[in-house]
Amino acid sequence: MGSSVSSETFAQRNYFYVGGSYVDDGTGTGNDFMVGQAYVERLWPQGGVRQQYSLIFIHGGAQTGTNWLNTPDYRQGWASWFLNRGYRVYIFEQPSRGRSPSRPGDASLKVWNPQYVEKYITATRDFQLWPQATLHTQWPGPTSEASTVNALAKLLPLSGPSILVAHSQSGPYVLAAAASQPPDLIAGLVLLEPAGPPFHEAITRPGHARPWGISNTPIPYFPAVTIDPTANVPTNLPTATLSVAETAPDRIGMGLTTYMMQAEPAKQLPRLEEMPILVVTSESGYHSCYDWVTVKYLRQAGCKQVKHLELAKEGIRGNGHLMFMEKNNLEVAALVEGWIRSLTIFFSKFDVHEGPKVIHQVPADSIVPSASSTHQPLIHFPSLSSYIIPRQAFCSHLITITTPTYRLLSHPICLSSPRYPRNELIFSFTLVLSSSTPFSTYTPVTNKLSSLLAHLESTTSLLSSSSPQDATRIYALCEILLEDLNNYSETMIPISPSDTLNIKLFPVYPPPPPVLPHYVPLSLVRLSSLTDPNWDLTMQRILPFINGVHSVAHIALLADADLSLVRAAIAHLLYYGCLLLLDIFSFGACYAPTAEMSSFVADTETQEECARYVARLESGLPGETERRIEGAELVGLYCSFRQGQTLRGWCIEHAEVVIALDVRRLVSFGVVKGFLYRVHRYAVAVGKGEEEEQEDWREDREENTVEKISGVEGEASRGWERNHRKKGGSASLDRFLDGTHSFDEICTALGISERELVARLKSRGDVHIIQR
């Protein structure tokens, strides 16, 4: 089985439950059961989220969410692989499965016996129950549907725009959820051998099933269907039985002789019309007999963006139904991610006889399908051709075309020369992205491609050449570029002996939060291992002082660096996920637990991690004895924090245990994990007259003017501050007394202690102090 240590990815983790409802337990005592709730495990990549969409993994029948964590032979699972690629991952366990509690006697529970698993999952070639079963070589080792759909609907608003990755039994659940949820919550569906085929079972237990076509639960069709309230099935969704030999001769001998579809005219699924859907089918699994029918049904129902990824046709062979756990599971994952980050490239130019014309397109048939293709094009090229190959005045400029589903980036070029028909050559190299994809990353790519191709045409006539060899070179350029950008986000393509195309897509991170002088940066990585002699000098000077203790202002003082430059350097580290910002640690501060405390109470692993982190076994005090704070005691300590009690008072109250732990680490751990928060104090001036307000406005205006003239941020304000301190300092406080500036911020800005600040506020007599 290989090593006993799994190559898991380090990640931040928490969990929660979604969905569910209370029902009477039937005993007549008035007690209730919670049923239908689903356990969700949320994982963040340790290096920060780098991808736009989250991934929600939903397991199949008689399985649990552990399927996604690793493989039977202890290799990396899909959850870790996608975390490494920068995705936020949610692992969803169906109600009454795994860690989603079940109600005793729940008839929806399903358990597979070992014989069933061997026949249909792990040892299919030994039984040969369908033609492709003999091809299986990759196995590495010797619930209520309505409640699942409901729980998924509860999860989606929490996860944000996500791609749902469903296996087997969960396929219909995901389709039903996507067909009834707002489209902005679901960015796409990845269906790994979804339950099928439509309207009946095949191979494993033939018979009628899925009365809603692709689901056992209601799906909103158009025109609407009527429902039999007693059986919850549609009464006007007519079916037609078709012959494989007559309608799909290329599927003869693959396990089916007939299949069922909607009778024409088919009802449509409007919510799925523009939904990107990927159906993945293994070479040897029993779904290879009929997944093509499911794909055909979805297209019949109006789903325009359905792609059928048959692994054998991609050169990935020997897989069965649990492809994501088998020997080559990461090869399959790479194909899936390539679709998630899908990019289409096409090259077009103006033809003097036909007008704007697509010359090369990758993938094939994606823009202008061939006569024999059944693929639905991504766009209607004739409608957009005048923008892709525009008039000369619009050439040499970036052009963005947005449709409801896609965004096209083009940089058309017009070259003038007597050697061209009509003395001009107009061409464009166009990228097609999802409309929700941040396109700023791809803008330089479009510009660079256009300028490079213009250079090649000027020197070698590559684009205007009628040579088949040159046409092959352009197509190969499109193909390599697409594959490398989708899979690796960078490429290096030799074009000629003297020209090489180098492109890298840099990830787009959200802008960092404001870096204020009183914040305390805490490193999440070993910063010393990242340093480079060519780094910015300010960055090199501040790194030794980033220790989770010094504030930004204090770091600037210790490093003898300008505060504005220090803030910019820390913002840079925040942008790349190297830091967290904390509040200043003070024994005079107050802390209180958050709602996340319930997660800490139930998570023994986090409790053990906390115990190791906060332990202080050598305090150096007389009579010291080694003592370890256990999980239950830690929970009690964290729950004893409360508003109105300072950390100093808390330490006195728990003096007998404080000697055995590091209080600073205890507080920091709780704040970083999110189940403890700092209670800040704010000052609000009351009863200020109109003349005082006008005087404050004049003083602030004078201060701002001096700062602008000085040209050095902070120097003028410090001089102004010193002058006003000599006068008693009351004017310098006025701008902070609006209830939006915490004591930490005020003390850092004025360079005074909290005790001095409180004394000044009391001397004024017109200030209220609030805590929140």
C-alpha positions in Angstrom: 0.0 0.0 0.0 3.0 2.3 0.1 4.0 4.8 2.8 1.8 5.2 5.8 2.2 9.0 5.8 -0.2 10.8 3.5 1.2 13.8 1.5 -1.5 16.2 2.7 -1.4 19.9 2.2 -1.3 22.2 5.3 -4.4 24.3 5.4 -6.6 26.3 7.8 -9.7 24.4 8.7 -13.0 24.8 10.4 -16.4 23.2 10.0 -20.1 23.9 10.4 -23.6 22.4 9.7 -26.2 23.6 7.1 -29.8 22.8 6.5 -31.9 20.5 8.7 -35.1 20.8 10.7 -36.6 19.6 13.9 -39.2 16.7 13.9 -41.0 15.0 16.7 -39.3 11.9 17.9 -42.6 9.9 17.9 -42.4 9.0 21.6 -45.2 11.4 22.7 -42.8 13.1 25.2 -42.5 16.3 23.2 -38.9 15.7 22.3 -37.5 16.5 18.9 -34.9 15.2 16.5 -32.8 17.3 14.2 -32.9 15.7 10.7 -31.5 16.7 7.3 -28.5 18.7 8.5 -25.2 18.4 6.5 -21.7 18.6 7.8 -19.4 20.9 5.9 -15.6 21.1 6.3 -14.0 24.4 5.1 -10.3 24.5 4.1 -8.2 27.5 3.2 -4.8 27.1 1.5 -2.1 28.1 3.9 -0.4 30.4 1.4 -3.7 32.3 0.8 -6.6 31.9 -1.7 -5.4 32.6 -5.3 -8.4 31.4 -7.3 -11.7 33.2 -7.9 -14.1 30.4 -7.2 -14.4 28.0 -4.3 -14.8 24.3 -4.9 -17.6 22.3 -3.1 -17.0 18.5 -3.2 -20.0 16.3 -2.7 -19.5 12.5 -2.4 -21.4 9.7 -3.9 -23.7 6.9 -2.7 -22.7 4.9 0.4 -19.6 7.1 0.8 -18.4 10.0 2.9 -16.4 13.3 2.5 -13.2 11.5 3.3 -13.1 10.3 -0.3 -11.7 13.7 -1.3 -8.9 13.8 1.4 -6.5 11.2 0.2 -6.3 7.8 -1.6 -6.4 4.2 -0.4 -2.6 4.0 -0.8 -2.0 7.2 1.2 -1.3 9.6 -1.7 -2.6 13.1 -2.1 -6.3 13.4 -2.7 -8.2 16.0 -4.7 -8.8 18.3 -1.7 -5.1 18.7 -1.1 -4.2 19.0 -4.8 -6.7 21.8 -5.4 -5.7 23.5 -2.1 -2.1 23.6 -3.5 -3.4 25.3 -6.6 -4.9 28.1 -4.4 -8.6 27.1 -4.2 -10.8 27.4 -1.1 -12.3 23.9 -0.6 -15.6 22.9 1.0 -16.2 19.2 1.7 -19.9 18.5 1.9 -21.3 15.3 3.6 -24.8 14.3 2.6 -27.4 14.2 5.5 -27.2 11.0 7.4 -23.7 10.2 6.1 -20.4 10.4 7.9 -20.4 13.3 10.3 -23.9 14.4 9.3 -25.9 12.8 12.1 -28.6 10.3 11.1 -31.9 9.6 12.8 -32.2 6.1 14.2 -34.2 4.0 11.7 -33.6 6.3 8.8 -34.7 4.3 5.8 -32.7 6.5 3.3 -29.4 5.1 4.6 -27.5 2.9 2.1 -24.6 0.5 2.8 -22.7 -1.4 0.2 -21.5 -4.9 1.0 -18.0 -5.9 -0.1 -19.3 -8.0 -2.9 -21.2 -5.1 -4.4 -18.1 -2.9 -4.2 -15.9 -5.4 -5.9 -18.4 -6.0 -8.7 -19.1 -2.4 -9.5 -16.2 -0.3 -8.1 -12.9 -1.9 -7.3 -12.5 -5.2 -9.2 -14.8 -4.8 -12.2 -12.6 -6.7 -14.6 -12.9 -9.8 -12.5 -16.7 -9.9 -13.1 -17.0 -8.3 -16.6 -20.7 -7.2 -16.1 -20.3 -4.7 -18.9 -18.1 -4.5 -22.0 -15.6 -1.9 -20.7 -15.1 -3.5 -17.3 -12.0 -5.4 -18.4 -10.2 -2.1 -19.0 -10.1 -1.2 -15.2 -6.4 -1.1 -14.1 -6.0 2.0 -11.9 -7.6 0.9 -8.5 -4.7 1.3 -6.0 -5.8 -1.0 -3.2 -5.9 -5.1 -2.8 -30.0 9.7 2.6 -32.9 11.7 1.5 -32.4 13.5 -1.8 -34.6 16.5 -0.8 -32.7 17.1 2.4 -29.4 17.1 0.5 -30.6 19.6 -2.1 -32.0 21.8 0.7 -28.7 21.6 2.6 -26.7 22.5 -0.5 -29.0 25.5 -1.0 -28.2 26.7 2.6 -24.4 26.3 1.9 -24.2 28.2 -1.3 -24.8 31.7 0.2 -22.1 31.0 2.8 -19.5 29.8 0.3 -20.0 32.5 -2.3 -19.7 31.8 -6.0 -18.5 28.1 -6.3 -18.0 25.2 -8.6 -19.8 22.1 -7.4 -17.9 18.9 -7.8 -20.3 15.9 -7.4 -19.7 12.2 -7.7 -22.2 9.5 -8.7 -25.3 9.7 -6.6 -24.7 13.4 -5.9 -24.9 14.4 -9.5 -28.7 14.6 -9.6 -28.7 16.6 -6.3 -26.3 19.1 -7.7 -28.3 19.5 -11.0 -31.5 19.9 -9.0 -29.8 22.5 -6.7 -28.3 24.4 -9.7 -31.7 24.4 -11.6 -33.4 26.1 -8.6 -30.8 28.5 -7.2 -29.8 32.0 -8.3 -27.1 31.6 -11.1 -24.7 34.0 -9.4 -24.1 31.5 -6.6 -22.9 28.6 -8.9 -20.1 29.2 -11.3 -20.2 25.7 -12.8 -20.8 22.0 -12.2 -18.3 19.1 -12.4 -20.2 15.8 -12.5 -18.0 12.8 -12.0 -20.0 9.9 -13.5 -23.4 11.3 -12.2 -26.2 8.9 -11.5 -28.0 8.0 -14.7 -29.2 7.5 -17.3 -32.4 9.5 -17.6 -35.7 7.9 -16.5 -34.3 4.5 -15.8 -31.5 2.5 -14.2 -29.0 0.5 -16.3 -26.3 -2.1 -15.7 -26.5 -2.3 -11.8 -30.2 -2.7 -11.2 -32.3 -2.1 -14.4 -35.7 -0.5 -13.8 -37.6 2.8 -13.8 -35.9 5.7 -11.9 -35.5 9.5 -11.9 -39.0 10.5 -12.9 -37.8 14.1 -13.4 -35.4 12.9 -16.0 -32.1 13.5 -14.3 -33.3 13.6 -10.7 -35.7 12.1 -8.3 -36.5 15.5 -6.8 -38.5 18.3 -8.6 -36.6 20.4 -11.1 -38.2 23.6 -12.6 -38.8 22.9 -16.3 -40.2 25.3 -18.9 -43.0 25.0 -19.8 -43.8 24.0 -16.3 -44.8 20.4 -15.5 -47.8 19.4 -13.4 -47.1 17.2 -10.3 -48.9 14.3 -8.8 -49.1 15.4 -5.2 -49.4 11.8 -3.9 -46.2 10.6 -5.5 -44.3 13.9 -6.1 -43.7 13.0 -9.8 -44.4 14.9 -13.0 -47.5 13.9 -14.9 -46.7 15.6 -18.2 -43.0 14.9 -18.9 -43.5 12.4 -21.8 -40.6 10.1 -22.7 -39.5 8.4 -25.9 -37.4 5.2 -26.2 -34.7 5.4 -28.8 -32.5 2.8 -30.4 -28.8 3.1 -30.0 -28.2 1.5 -33.4 -30.4 4.1 -35.2 -29.6 7.3 -33.2 -26.0 6.8 -31.9 -24.3 4.1 -34.0 -20.9 5.1 -32.5 -22.1 3.8 -29.1 -23.0 0.3 -30.3 -21.5 -2.4 -28.2 -21.0 -0.1 -25.2 -23.7 -1.7 -23.0 -27.0 -0.2 -24.1 -29.3 -1.1 -27.0 -32.0 1.5 -26.1 -32.2 4.6 -24.0 -34.8 7.2 -23.0 -35.1 10.9 -23.7 -37.9 13.5 -23.5 -40.5 13.3 -26.3 -40.2 16.3 -28.6 -40.8 19.1 -28.2 -38.6 18.8 -25.1 -39.1 20.9 -22.0 -36.2 23.2 -21.1 -34.1 23.8 -18.0 -33.8 27.7 -18.1 -31.6 28.0 -15.1 -29.1 25.6 -16.6 -29.1 27.1 -20.1 -25.9 29.0 -19.7 -24.4 27.0 -16.8 -21.0 25.5 -17.5 -21.3 21.7 -16.9 -18.5 19.1 -17.2 -19.4 15.4 -17.2 -16.4 13.2 -16.6 -16.5 9.5 -17.6 -13.8 6.9 -16.9 -12.8 4.3 -19.5 -13.8 1.2 -17.6 -16.5 2.2 -15.1 -20.1 1.1 -15.7 -21.0 4.8 -16.4 -19.0 4.5 -19.6 -22.1 2.6 -20.9 -24.5 5.5 -20.5 -23.0 8.9 -19.4 -23.3 10.0 -23.0 -27.1 9.6 -22.7 -27.1 12.0 -19.7 -25.0 14.5 -21.7 -27.4 14.2 -24.6 -30.4 14.7 -22.3 -28.9 17.9 -20.9 -28.3 19.3 -24.3 -31.9 18.3 -25.3 -33.1 20.3 -22.3 -31.4 23.5 -23.5 -28.1 23.3 -21.6 -25.7 25.0 -24.0 -22.4 24.6 -22.2 -22.2 20.9 -21.5 -18.9 19.2 -22.1 -18.4 15.5 -22.0 -14.9 14.6 -20.9 -14.2 11.0 -21.7 -10.9 10.1 -20.1 -10.0 7.5 -22.6 -10.2 10.0 -25.5 -7.8 12.2 -23.5 -5.3 9.4 -23.2 -6.1 8.7 -19.6 -6.9 4.9 -19.4 -7.7 2.2 -16.9 -9.9 4.2 -14.6 -13.1 3.1 -12.9 -15.9 4.8 -11.0 -13.7 6.2 -8.2 -11.2 7.9 -10.6 -10.4 10.6 -8.1 -8.9 8.0 -5.7 -7.0 5.9 -8.1 -3.4 5.7 -9.1 -3.6 8.5 -11.6 -6.1 10.7 -9.7 -4.0 13.8 -10.1 -3.9 13.5 -13.9 -7.7 13.5 -13.8 -7.7 16.5 -11.5 -5.4 18.4 -13.9 -7.9 17.9 -16.7 -10.8 19.0 -14.5 -8.9 22.1 -13.4 -8.0 22.9 -17.0 -11.8 23.0 -17.7 -12.4 25.2 -14.6 -9.8 27.7 -15.8 -11.0 27.2 -19.3 -9.6 29.5 -21.9 -10.4 29.6 -25.6 -8.0 31.1 -28.2 -8.7 31.8 -31.9 -6.9 33.6 -34.7 -8.9 35.5 -37.3 -8.2 37.8 -40.1 -10.0 39.8 -42.9 -10.4 37.7 -46.0 -10.9 39.8 -49.2 -13.5 37.4 -50.5 -15.3 36.2 -47.3 -14.8 39.1 -44.9 -13.8 38.4 -41.2 -12.9 34.8 -40.9 -11.7 32.4 -38.2 -8.5 30.7 -39.3 -7.5 28.7 -36.2 -9.5 27.9 -33.0 -8.5 26.0 -29.9 -10.4 23.9 -28.8 -11.6 22.9 -32.2 -15.2 23.9 -33.1 -15.4 26.2 -30.1 -16.0 29.4 -32.2 -17.1 28.2 -35.7 -18.1 24.6 -35.6 -17.5 22.3 -38.6 -20.4 20.9 -40.6 -20.1 17.6 -38.8 -19.8 19.0 -35.3 -22.6 18.8 -32.8 -20.8 21.2 -30.5 -22.6 24.5 -29.5 -20.2 27.4 -30.3 -19.3 29.7 -27.4 -20.3 32.8 -29.3 -22.0 33.7 -32.6 -19.0 34.9 -34.6 -20.9 36.6 -37.4 -22.6 38.9 -34.9 -19.3 40.0 -33.3 -16.9 39.8 -36.3 -17.1 43.5 -37.0 -15.7 44.2 -33.5 -13.1 41.4 -33.6 -11.8 42.5 -37.1 -12.8 46.2 -36.9 -12.2 49.3 -39.0 -8.6 50.6 -39.2 -9.3 53.3 -36.7 -9.9 50.8 -34.0 -6.8 48.7 -34.7 -3.8 48.7 -32.3 -6.1 49.2 -29.4 -7.4 46.7 -26.8 -11.0 45.8 -27.5 -13.2 44.1 -24.9 -16.4 42.4 -25.9 -18.7 41.2 -23.2 -21.6 38.8 -23.6 -23.9 37.4 -20.8 -21.5 34.4 -20.5 -18.1 35.3 -22.0 -15.7 38.1 -22.3 -13.5 38.5 -25.4 -10.2 40.3 -25.3 -8.8 41.3 -28.7 -6.0 43.6 -29.9 -6.5 43.8 -33.7 -3.6 44.8 -35.9 -3.6 46.5 -39.3 -0.5 46.2 -41.4 -0.1 48.2 -44.7 2.0 46.9 -47.6 1.7 46.6 -51.3 2.2 42.9 -51.1 -1.3 42.4 -49.4 -4.6 42.3 -51.3 -6.1 45.8 -51.0 -2.7 46.8 -49.5 -3.7 45.8 -46.0 -3.7 42.9 -43.6 -6.0 43.0 -40.6 -5.8 40.2 -38.1 -6.6 39.5 -34.4 -5.6 37.0 -31.8 -8.5 36.8 -29.4 -8.9 35.2 -26.0 -12.3 34.1 -24.8 -12.8 34.0 -21.0 -15.7 33.5 -18.7 -17.5 36.8 -18.1 -16.8 36.5 -14.4 -13.1 35.9 -14.8 -10.9 38.9 -13.7 -9.5 39.8 -17.1 -6.8 42.3 -16.1 -4.4 39.3 -15.9 -5.0 38.5 -19.5 -4.7 42.0 -21.0 -0.9 42.0 -21.2 -1.1 38.5 -22.8 -3.4 39.8 -25.6 -1.2 42.9 -26.3 2.0 40.8 -26.3 0.6 38.2 -28.7 -0.5 40.9 -31.1 2.8 42.7 -31.1 4.8 39.5 -31.5 2.6 38.3 -34.4 2.9 41.7 -36.1 6.7 41.5 -35.8 6.7 37.9 -37.2 4.5 38.9 -40.1 6.8 41.9 -40.9 9.9 39.8 -40.9 8.7 36.4 -42.2 5.2 36.8 -43.7 4.0 34.1 -41.4 0.4 35.2 -41.2 -0.2 36.0 -44.8 1.6 32.9 -46.0 -0.5 30.2 -47.8 2.0 27.5 -46.9 0.5 24.5 -44.9 3.6 24.4 -42.8 3.2 28.0 -41.6 -0.5 27.4 -40.9 0.5 24.4 -38.8 2.9 26.7 -36.9 0.2 29.2 -36.0 -2.2 26.4 -34.9 0.6 24.8 -32.8 1.2 28.2 -31.2 -2.5 28.5 -30.2 -2.6 24.9 -28.9 0.5 25.2 -26.8 -0.5 28.6 -25.4 -3.9 27.3 -24.4 -2.6 24.2 -22.7 0.2 25.9 -20.8 -1.9 28.9 -19.6 -4.7 26.6 -18.5 -2.5 24.1 -16.7 0.6 26.1 -15.6 -0.4 29.8 -15.9 2.8 30.4 -17.9 4.5 29.4 -21.1 7.7 29.7 -23.0 7.3 29.0 -26.8 10.2 29.2 -29.3 8.8 30.9 -32.4 11.9 31.3 -34.5 15.7 31.1 -33.9 15.6 34.7 -32.6 12.1 35.0 -31.1 10.7 33.3 -28.0 7.2 34.0 -26.5 7.4 34.2 -22.7 4.1 34.7 -20.9 3.2 34.4 -17.2 -0.3 34.9 -15.7 0.2 36.4 -12.3 -2.6 35.6 -9.7 -5.0 38.3 -8.8 -5.4 38.8 -5.1 -7.9 41.0 -3.3 -6.5 44.4 -2.2 -5.0 44.2 1.3 -6.8 46.0 4.2 -5.5 49.4 5.2 -2.3 49.3 7.2 -2.7 51.7 10.2 0.2 52.6 12.4 -1.3 50.9 15.5 -1.7 47.4 13.9 0.7 44.6 14.8 1.9 42.4 11.9 2.3 38.7 12.5 4.1 36.6 10.0 2.5 33.4 8.6 5.7 32.2 6.9 9.3 32.2 7.7 10.2 35.6 6.2 13.9 35.2 6.5 13.7 32.3 4.0 12.1 34.6 1.4 14.6 37.5 1.6 16.6 38.5 -1.5 19.5 41.0 -1.7 17.6 42.8 -4.4 14.6 43.4 -2.3 13.5 47.0 -1.4 15.8 48.4 1.3 12.9 49.4 3.5 11.6 45.8 3.3 14.9 44.4 4.3 15.2 46.8 7.3 11.8 46.0 8.8 11.8 42.2 8.5 13.8 41.6 11.7 11.2 43.5 13.7 8.1 41.8 12.5 7.5 39.5 15.4 3.8 39.8 16.4 4.7 42.2 19.2 5.8 45.5 17.6 3.2 47.8 16.0 3.7 49.3 12.5 4.7 52.6 14.0 7.1 50.9 16.5 8.7 48.9 13.6 9.2 52.2 11.7 11.0 53.6 14.7 13.2 50.6 15.4 14.1 50.3 11.7 14.7 54.0 11.4 12.5 54.1 8.3 9.8 56.4 7.1 6.4 55.3 8.3 4.7 55.6 4.9 7.3 53.4 3.3 6.9 50.8 6.2 3.2 50.8 5.7 3.6 50.2 2.0 6.1 47.3 2.6 3.7 45.6 5.1 0.8 46.1 2.7 2.9 44.3 0.0 3.5 41.3 2.4 -0.2 41.3 3.3 -1.2 41.2 -0.4 0.7 37.9 -0.9 -0.7 36.4 2.3 2.6 36.5 4.3 1.1 38.4 7.3 -1.9 38.9 9.5 -2.7 42.2 11.2 -3.5 42.0 15.0 -4.3 44.6 17.6 -1.7 45.8 20.1 -1.3 43.4 23.0 -2.0 45.0 26.3 -2.8 43.7 29.8 -5.1 46.7 30.1 -7.2 45.5 27.1 -10.4 43.5 27.2 -11.2 40.3 25.2 -14.4 38.3 24.7 -15.3 35.1 22.9 -17.1 35.1 19.5 -19.7 32.8 18.1 -16.9 30.6 16.7 -16.2 29.4 20.2 -18.6 26.6 19.6 -16.3 25.2 16.9 -13.4 25.3 19.3 -15.4 23.5 21.9 -16.1 20.6 19.5 -12.7 20.5 17.9 -10.3 18.4 20.0 -7.5 18.7 17.4 -7.5 22.5 17.6 -7.6 22.2 21.4 -4.5 20.0 21.3 -2.7 22.4 19.0 -3.5 25.3 21.3 -2.3 23.4 24.3 1.1 22.8 22.7 1.3 26.4 21.5 0.6 28.2 24.8 2.4 25.8 27.1 5.2 27.4 29.2 7.0 24.6 31.1 10.0 26.7 32.3 8.9 29.9 33.9 12.0 30.1 36.2 9.9 30.7 39.3 10.7 29.0 42.6 8.8 25.8 43.3 7.8 25.5 39.7 6.2 22.2 38.7 5.5 21.1 35.2 1.8 21.4 34.3 0.0 20.9 31.0 -3.3 22.7 30.3 -5.7 20.2 28.7 -8.5 20.9 26.2 -11.4 21.2 28.5 -9.5 23.6 30.8 -8.5 25.7 27.8 -12.1 25.9 26.7 -13.0 27.1 30.2 -10.3 29.7 30.2 -11.4 31.2 26.8 -15.0 31.2 27.9 -14.1 33.1 31.0 -13.0 36.2 29.0 -15.7 38.9 29.1 -16.4 42.5 28.2 -15.6 44.9 31.0 -12.7 42.8 32.5 -9.2 43.7 31.5 -6.6 41.0 30.8 -4.8 42.0 33.9 -7.9 41.3 36.0 -8.4 38.0 34.2 -4.8 37.0 35.0 -5.4 37.8 38.7 -8.6 35.7 38.6 -6.8 32.7 37.1 -3.4 33.1 38.8 -3.1 29.4 39.5 -3.0 28.5 35.8 -1.4 31.6 34.4 2.0 30.4 35.6 1.7 27.3 33.3 1.0 29.2 30.1 2.1 32.1 27.9 -0.8 34.6 28.2 0.3 36.5 25.0 0.2 33.3 23.0 -3.1 32.2 24.5 -4.7 35.5 23.4 -3.0 35.5 20.0 -4.1 32.0 19.3 -7.8 32.8 20.0 -7.7 36.0 17.9 -6.0 34.3 14.9 -8.4 31.4 15.0 -11.4 33.7 15.2 -13.0 32.6 18.5 -11.7 35.6 20.6 -11.9 39.2 19.7 -10.4 42.4 21.2 -13.0 44.8 22.8 -11.9 48.3 21.8 -12.6 51.5 23.5 -13.7 54.6 21.6 -14.1 58.3 22.8 -17.0 60.4 21.7 -17.2 64.1 22.4 -20.6 65.5 23.4 -22.0 69.0 23.8 -19.5 70.7 21.5 -20.7 74.1 20.4 -20.7 75.5 16.9 -17.8 77.9 17.6 -15.6 75.0 18.8 -16.5 73.0 15.6 -15.5 75.9 13.4 -12.2 76.4 15.4 -11.4 72.7 15.0 -12.1 72.9 11.3 -9.7 75.9 10.9 -7.0 74.1 12.9 -7.3 70.9 10.9 -7.2 72.9 7.6 -4.0 74.7 8.8 -2.5 71.3 9.7 -3.3 69.7 6.4 -1.8 72.8 4.6 1.5 72.5 6.5 1.7 68.8 5.8 1.3 69.3 2.0 4.0 72.0 2.0 6.5 69.9 4.0 6.6 67.2 1.4 7.4 64.6 4.1 4.5 62.6 5.4 4.1 62.7 9.1 7.0 65.2 9.8 4.7 68.3 9.8 2.0 66.6 11.8 4.6 65.5 14.5 5.8 69.1 14.8 2.3 70.4 15.0 1.6 67.7 17.7 4.5 68.8 19.8 3.5 72.4 19.7 -0.1 71.6 20.8 1.1 69.3 23.6 2.8 72.3 25.1 -0.6 74.1 25.1 -2.3 71.2 26.9 -2.9 69.0 24.0 -6.7 69.3 24.0 -6.9 70.5 20.4 -4.9 67.5 19.1 -7.6 65.2 20.6 -10.6 66.7 18.9 -10.2 65.0 15.6 -10.2 61.6 17.3 -13.3 62.1 19.4 -16.0 61.1 16.8 -16.4 57.5 18.0 -14.5 55.9 15.1 -10.9 55.9 16.4 -9.9 53.3 19.0 -7.7 54.1 22.0 -4.9 52.1 20.2 -5.1 54.4 17.2 -5.2 57.6 19.3 -2.3 56.6 21.5 -0.1 55.6 18.6 -0.9 58.8 16.6 -0.2 61.1 19.6 2.7 59.1 21.0 1.2 58.8 24.5 0.2 56.0 26.9 -3.3 54.9 27.5 -3.1 56.1 31.0 -2.2 59.6 29.8 -5.0 59.5 27.2 -7.6 58.6 29.9 -6.3 61.5 32.1 -6.7 63.9 29.2 -10.2 62.7 28.4 -11.3 63.0 32.1 -9.9 66.6 32.3 -12.1 67.6 29.4 -15.3 66.4 31.0 -17.3 66.3 27.8 -16.3 62.8 26.5 -18.1 59.5 26.8 -16.1 56.3 26.4 -17.8 53.4 24.8 -16.7 49.7 24.3 -17.4 47.6 21.3 
